[in-house]
CSV table of C-alpha atoms in Angstrom, one decimal:
chain,number,residue,atom,x,y,z
A,2,MET,CA,96.7,77.8,109.1
A,3,TRP,CA,95.0,80.9,108.0
A,4,LEU,CA,94.3,80.3,104.3
A,5,ALA,CA,94.0,83.0,101.6
A,6,ASP,CA,91.4,81.0,99.5
A,7,GLN,CA,89.2,83.8,98.1
A,8,TRP,CA,91.4,84.6,95.0
A,9,LYS,CA,89.8,84.2,91.5
A,10,GLN,CA,92.7,85.6,89.4
A,11,TYR,CA,95.6,84.0,91.4
A,12,GLU,CA,96.2,80.3,91.9
A,13,ILE,CA,99.0,78.0,92.9
A,14,ILE,CA,98.4,75.2,90.4
A,15,ASP,CA,101.1,72.8,91.5
A,16,THR,CA,104.4,72.5,93.5
A,17,SER,CA,107.4,70.2,93.0
A,18,LYS,CA,111.2,70.1,93.2
A,19,GLY,CA,111.6,73.4,95.0
A,20,GLU,CA,109.3,75.4,92.8
A,21,LYS,CA,105.7,76.4,92.5
A,22,LEU,CA,103.6,76.8,89.3
A,23,GLU,CA,101.3,79.9,89.6
A,24,ARG,CA,98.6,81.5,87.6
A,25,TRP,CA,98.6,85.3,87.8
A,26,GLY,CA,95.5,86.3,85.8
A,27,GLU,CA,96.2,84.9,82.3
A,28,HIS,CA,99.9,84.3,82.9
A,29,LEU,CA,101.7,81.3,84.3
A,30,LEU,CA,104.9,81.7,86.3
A,31,ILE,CA,107.3,79.2,87.8
A,32,ARG,CA,109.1,80.5,90.9
A,33,PRO,CA,111.3,78.9,93.6
A,34,ASP,CA,109.9,78.3,97.0
A,35,PRO,CA,112.0,77.0,99.9
A,36,GLN,CA,109.0,75.2,101.5
A,37,VAL,CA,108.6,72.8,98.5
A,38,ILE,CA,111.0,70.1,99.5
A,39,TRP,CA,109.1,67.2,97.7
A,40,ASN,CA,109.9,65.7,94.4
A,41,THR,CA,106.6,64.9,92.8
A,42,PRO,CA,105.6,64.3,89.1
A,43,ARG,CA,105.1,67.5,87.2
A,44,ALA,CA,101.9,66.5,85.4
A,45,ALA,CA,100.3,69.9,85.2
A,46,HIS,CA,100.4,71.4,81.6
A,47,GLY,CA,101.9,74.7,82.8
A,48,TRP,CA,105.2,73.3,83.9
A,49,LYS,CA,106.2,73.1,80.2
A,50,HIS,CA,104.2,76.1,78.9
A,51,CYS,CA,104.8,79.0,81.3
A,52,GLY,CA,105.2,82.7,80.5
A,53,GLY,CA,108.2,83.2,82.8
A,54,HIS,CA,110.5,81.1,85.0
A,55,TYR,CA,112.7,82.4,87.7
A,56,HIS,CA,115.9,80.3,88.1
A,57,ARG,CA,117.6,80.3,91.4
A,58,SER,CA,121.4,80.5,91.2
A,59,SER,CA,123.6,78.2,93.3
A,60,LYS,CA,125.6,81.3,94.1
A,61,GLY,CA,122.6,83.2,95.5
A,62,GLY,CA,120.0,85.3,93.8
A,63,GLY,CA,118.9,84.2,90.3
A,64,GLU,CA,117.4,85.5,87.1
A,65,TRP,CA,114.2,85.4,85.0
A,66,GLU,CA,113.8,83.5,81.8
A,67,PHE,CA,110.8,84.9,79.8
A,68,PHE,CA,108.8,83.1,77.2
A,69,ASP,CA,105.5,84.9,76.8
A,70,LEU,CA,105.0,87.6,79.4
A,71,PRO,CA,104.2,91.3,79.2
A,72,GLY,CA,106.4,93.8,81.0
A,73,GLN,CA,103.4,94.7,83.3
A,74,TRP,CA,99.9,93.4,83.8
A,75,SER,CA,97.2,93.5,86.5
A,76,ILE,CA,95.0,91.2,88.6
A,77,ASP,CA,91.9,91.8,90.7
A,78,TYR,CA,91.2,90.8,94.3
A,79,GLU,CA,87.5,90.7,93.8
A,80,PRO,CA,86.3,90.3,97.4
A,81,LEU,CA,87.6,93.7,98.3
A,82,GLY,CA,87.5,95.3,94.8
A,83,LEU,CA,91.3,95.9,94.6
A,84,ILE,CA,93.4,95.9,91.4
A,85,PHE,CA,97.2,95.4,91.6
A,86,GLN,CA,99.8,96.1,89.0
A,87,LEU,CA,102.3,93.3,88.6
A,88,LYS,CA,105.7,92.9,86.9
A,89,PRO,CA,108.6,90.5,87.4
A,90,PHE,CA,111.6,92.1,89.1
A,91,SER,CA,114.7,91.1,90.9
A,92,PHE,CA,114.8,88.3,93.5
A,93,LYS,CA,111.7,86.5,92.0
A,94,HIS,CA,109.0,88.9,93.2
A,95,THR,CA,106.1,90.2,91.2
A,96,GLY,CA,105.0,93.1,93.5
A,97,LEU,CA,102.3,91.2,95.5
A,98,PHE,CA,102.1,88.6,98.2
A,99,PRO,CA,98.7,86.9,97.6
A,100,GLU,CA,98.7,85.1,100.9
A,101,GLN,CA,98.3,88.4,102.7
A,102,ALA,CA,94.7,88.6,101.5
A,103,VAL,CA,93.7,86.5,104.5
A,104,ASN,CA,94.9,89.3,106.7
A,105,TRP,CA,93.3,92.0,104.6
A,106,GLU,CA,90.0,90.3,105.1
A,107,TRP,CA,90.5,90.1,108.9
A,108,PHE,CA,91.4,93.7,109.5
A,109,SER,CA,88.9,95.0,106.9
A,110,ASN,CA,86.1,93.5,109.0
A,111,LEU,CA,87.5,95.1,112.2
A,112,ILE,CA,87.7,98.5,110.5
A,113,ARG,CA,84.2,98.3,109.0
A,114,ASN,CA,82.7,97.2,112.3
A,115,ALA,CA,84.5,99.7,114.5
A,116,GLY,CA,81.8,102.3,114.3
A,117,ARG,CA,84.4,105.1,114.5
A,118,PRO,CA,87.1,106.6,112.3
A,119,ILE,CA,90.2,104.4,112.3
A,120,ARG,CA,93.8,105.6,111.7
A,121,VAL,CA,96.1,102.9,110.5
A,122,LEU,CA,100.0,103.0,110.4
A,123,ASN,CA,101.4,100.5,107.8
A,124,LEU,CA,105.1,100.0,108.1
A,125,PHE,CA,107.4,98.3,105.5
A,126,ALA,CA,104.3,98.8,103.4
A,127,TYR,CA,105.8,97.6,100.1
A,128,THR,CA,103.4,98.0,97.1
A,129,GLY,CA,100.4,98.8,99.3
A,130,GLY,CA,98.2,95.7,99.5
A,131,ALA,CA,97.4,96.2,103.2
A,132,THR,CA,97.2,100.0,102.7
A,133,LEU,CA,94.6,99.7,100.0
A,134,ALA,CA,92.6,97.1,101.9
A,135,ALA,CA,92.5,99.3,105.0
A,136,ALA,CA,91.6,102.4,102.9
A,137,LYS,CA,88.9,100.5,101.1
A,138,ALA,CA,87.4,99.5,104.5
A,139,GLY,CA,87.2,103.2,105.4
A,140,ALA,CA,90.4,103.8,107.4
A,141,GLN,CA,92.8,106.7,107.1
A,142,VAL,CA,96.2,105.2,106.3
A,143,THR,CA,99.8,106.3,106.7
A,144,HIS,CA,101.9,104.2,104.3
A,145,VAL,CA,105.6,104.0,105.1
A,146,ASP,CA,108.4,102.3,103.2
A,147,ALA,CA,112.1,103.1,102.7
A,148,SER,CA,111.9,102.5,99.0
A,149,LYS,CA,110.7,105.4,96.8
A,150,GLY,CA,110.1,103.0,94.0
A,151,MET,CA,107.8,100.8,96.1
A,152,VAL,CA,105.8,103.9,97.3
A,153,THR,CA,105.4,105.0,93.7
A,154,TRP,CA,104.2,101.5,92.8
A,155,ALA,CA,101.7,101.6,95.7
A,156,LYS,CA,100.3,104.9,94.5
A,157,GLU,CA,99.7,103.3,91.1
A,158,ASN,CA,97.9,100.4,92.7
A,159,ALA,CA,95.8,103.0,94.6
A,160,ARG,CA,94.9,104.6,91.3
A,161,THR,CA,93.9,101.4,89.5
A,162,SER,CA,91.8,100.4,92.6
A,163,GLY,CA,89.9,103.7,92.5
A,164,LEU,CA,91.5,104.9,95.7
A,165,GLU,CA,93.6,107.8,94.4
A,166,GLN,CA,91.5,110.2,96.5
A,167,ALA,CA,91.4,108.0,99.6
A,168,PRO,CA,92.9,109.5,102.8
A,169,ILE,CA,96.4,107.9,102.4
A,170,ARG,CA,99.6,109.6,103.4
A,171,TRP,CA,102.6,108.3,101.4
A,172,ILE,CA,105.9,108.4,103.3
A,173,VAL,CA,109.4,107.4,102.1
A,174,ASP,CA,111.3,107.0,105.3
A,175,ASP,CA,113.1,104.6,107.6
A,176,CYS,CA,110.2,103.0,109.6
A,177,GLN,CA,111.8,103.2,113.0
A,178,LYS,CA,112.8,106.8,112.6
A,179,PHE,CA,109.4,107.7,111.3
A,180,VAL,CA,107.7,106.2,114.4
A,181,GLU,CA,110.1,108.0,116.7
A,182,ARG,CA,109.2,111.3,115.1
A,183,GLU,CA,105.5,110.6,115.3
A,184,ILE,CA,105.8,109.9,119.0
A,185,ARG,CA,107.6,113.2,119.5
A,186,ARG,CA,104.9,115.0,117.5
A,187,GLY,CA,102.2,113.4,119.6
A,188,LYS,CA,100.6,111.5,116.7
A,189,THR,CA,98.7,108.3,117.5
A,190,TYR,CA,97.1,105.5,115.5
A,191,ASP,CA,94.3,103.1,116.2
A,192,ALA,CA,96.1,100.2,114.4
A,193,VAL,CA,99.5,99.2,113.3
A,194,ILE,CA,100.5,96.8,110.5
A,195,MET,CA,104.1,95.8,110.0
A,196,ASP,CA,105.7,93.5,107.5
A,197,PRO,CA,109.4,93.7,108.3
A,198,PRO,CA,112.0,92.1,106.1
A,199,SER,CA,114.5,89.6,107.5
A,200,TYR,CA,117.3,92.0,106.4
A,201,GLY,CA,117.3,95.3,104.7
A,202,ARG,CA,118.7,98.9,104.5
A,203,GLY,CA,116.9,102.2,105.1
A,204,PRO,CA,117.2,105.2,102.7
A,205,GLY,CA,120.3,106.4,104.7
A,206,GLY,CA,122.0,103.0,104.7
A,207,GLU,CA,120.5,101.9,108.0
A,208,VAL,CA,120.9,98.2,108.5
A,209,TRP,CA,117.8,96.2,109.6
A,210,LYS,CA,118.1,92.7,111.0
A,211,ILE,CA,114.8,91.3,112.2
A,212,GLU,CA,116.2,89.3,115.1
A,213,ASP,CA,117.8,92.4,116.6
A,214,ALA,CA,115.2,95.0,115.6
A,215,ILE,CA,111.7,93.5,115.8
A,216,HIS,CA,111.2,93.6,119.6
A,217,PRO,CA,112.4,97.2,120.0
A,218,LEU,CA,110.2,98.3,117.1
A,219,VAL,CA,107.1,96.6,118.6
A,220,GLN,CA,107.9,98.4,121.9
A,221,LEU,CA,108.2,101.7,120.0
A,222,CYS,CA,104.9,101.2,118.2
A,223,ALA,CA,103.1,100.5,121.4
A,224,ASN,CA,103.8,104.1,122.2
A,225,VAL,CA,102.2,105.4,119.0
A,226,LEU,CA,98.9,103.6,119.6
A,227,SER,CA,95.8,105.6,120.6
A,228,LYS,CA,94.0,105.2,123.9
A,229,GLU,CA,91.6,102.8,122.3
A,230,PRO,CA,93.5,100.9,119.6
A,231,LEU,CA,91.7,98.4,117.4
A,232,PHE,CA,94.4,95.9,116.1
A,233,PHE,CA,98.1,95.2,115.7
A,234,LEU,CA,99.3,92.9,112.9
A,235,ILE,CA,102.9,91.6,112.5
A,236,ASN,CA,103.9,89.5,109.5
A,237,SER,CA,107.0,87.5,109.1
A,238,TYR,CA,108.6,85.6,106.3
A,239,THR,CA,111.8,84.9,108.3
A,240,THR,CA,112.7,81.2,108.4
A,241,GLY,CA,112.8,80.0,112.0
A,242,PHE,CA,110.4,82.6,113.3
A,243,ALA,CA,107.5,80.5,114.6
A,244,PRO,CA,104.0,82.0,114.9
A,245,SER,CA,104.4,81.7,118.7
A,246,VAL,CA,107.3,84.2,118.6
A,247,LEU,CA,105.0,86.8,117.1
A,248,SER,CA,102.3,85.9,119.6
A,249,TYR,CA,104.8,86.3,122.4
A,250,LEU,CA,105.9,89.8,121.2
A,251,LEU,CA,102.3,91.0,121.1
A,252,GLY,CA,101.4,89.4,124.4
A,253,LEU,CA,104.5,91.0,126.0
A,254,GLU,CA,104.2,94.5,124.7
A,255,ILE,CA,100.5,95.2,123.8
A,256,VAL,CA,98.3,93.1,126.0
A,257,PRO,CA,99.5,94.4,129.4
A,258,ARG,CA,98.8,98.0,128.2
A,259,PHE,CA,95.6,97.5,126.3
A,260,GLY,CA,94.1,94.1,127.1
A,261,GLY,CA,92.5,92.3,124.2
A,262,SER,CA,93.5,89.0,122.7
A,263,VAL,CA,96.4,87.6,120.6
A,264,GLN,CA,96.3,84.9,117.9
A,265,ALA,CA,99.1,83.7,115.7
A,266,ASP,CA,99.4,81.1,113.0
A,267,GLU,CA,100.9,80.3,109.7
A,268,ILE,CA,99.4,81.9,106.6
A,269,GLY,CA,99.2,79.9,103.4
A,270,LEU,CA,97.7,79.4,99.9
A,271,PRO,CA,95.8,76.4,98.6
A,272,VAL,CA,97.4,74.2,95.9
A,273,SER,CA,94.9,73.3,93.2
A,274,ARG,CA,96.3,70.0,92.0
A,275,THR,CA,96.9,68.4,95.4
A,276,GLY,CA,94.3,70.1,97.6
A,277,LEU,CA,97.0,70.8,100.1
A,278,ALA,CA,98.1,74.2,101.5
A,279,LEU,CA,101.5,75.8,100.9
A,280,PRO,CA,102.9,77.6,104.0
A,281,CYS,CA,103.8,81.2,103.2
A,282,GLY,CA,105.1,82.8,106.4
A,283,SER,CA,103.5,83.6,109.8
A,284,SER,CA,101.3,86.3,111.2
A,285,GLY,CA,100.6,87.5,114.7
A,286,ARG,CA,97.3,89.4,115.4
A,287,TRP,CA,96.2,91.4,118.4
A,288,GLU,CA,92.8,92.9,118.6
A,289,SER,CA,90.9,94.8,121.3
A,290,SER,CA,88.3,93.1,123.4
């Protein structure tokens, strides 16, 4: 497992009964997590003294219960000098996936050591964690997401991270249609990052199902890579998608054209109270030789 263990202002304190107790800066949250199938004693103080608790509904979805939590706050990822704005919103999210820091570190090193300008395409880019990490490392980044609200949030994260003048293009669009247009325009990129949802809709109501769409999208993105690409990263939070599936996609579509090597594994976060690691999805990584 690739472990995001460099956080100072984020921490999973404990896990039990389908939930995790987290520290986001100065604030404690309790949120559901499908990986937490164990029923262990809730000895940590924060279980009874949290700022917010997201309750899952038996009918699907859920709602927040707030005790002592501001409408918005921020945390730093100190190793890369990034600052992220957080707020609780629907479906338990806060606007950041801390486990992705392990991927930020990986590709930031590749960008810094490339010895040449690197153009990165970040698809399903959400609130910009990967975009900001790549820009901080010196890349030119095209940030694409179908949600105007998420792109606005990402711009705010860029501002608080001191990257408002960084070479970032902010695009609100359906990711597949955008890539198709870039190919027609002859645009190329040295790296692709994609974090596709299991299910979603584009700005025009386009339906996305990962099991149907991920392979064609990887095929499409292979055609937007430059002659000397640096890396390709696929993230997945879809239950049942093993890391080997992501490895196979990259080995099938990228390696025959560009060589290089592929690795895939679970990504996760350490749990302070137990010393164990909580699985938080999978990533597949291709990098040039």
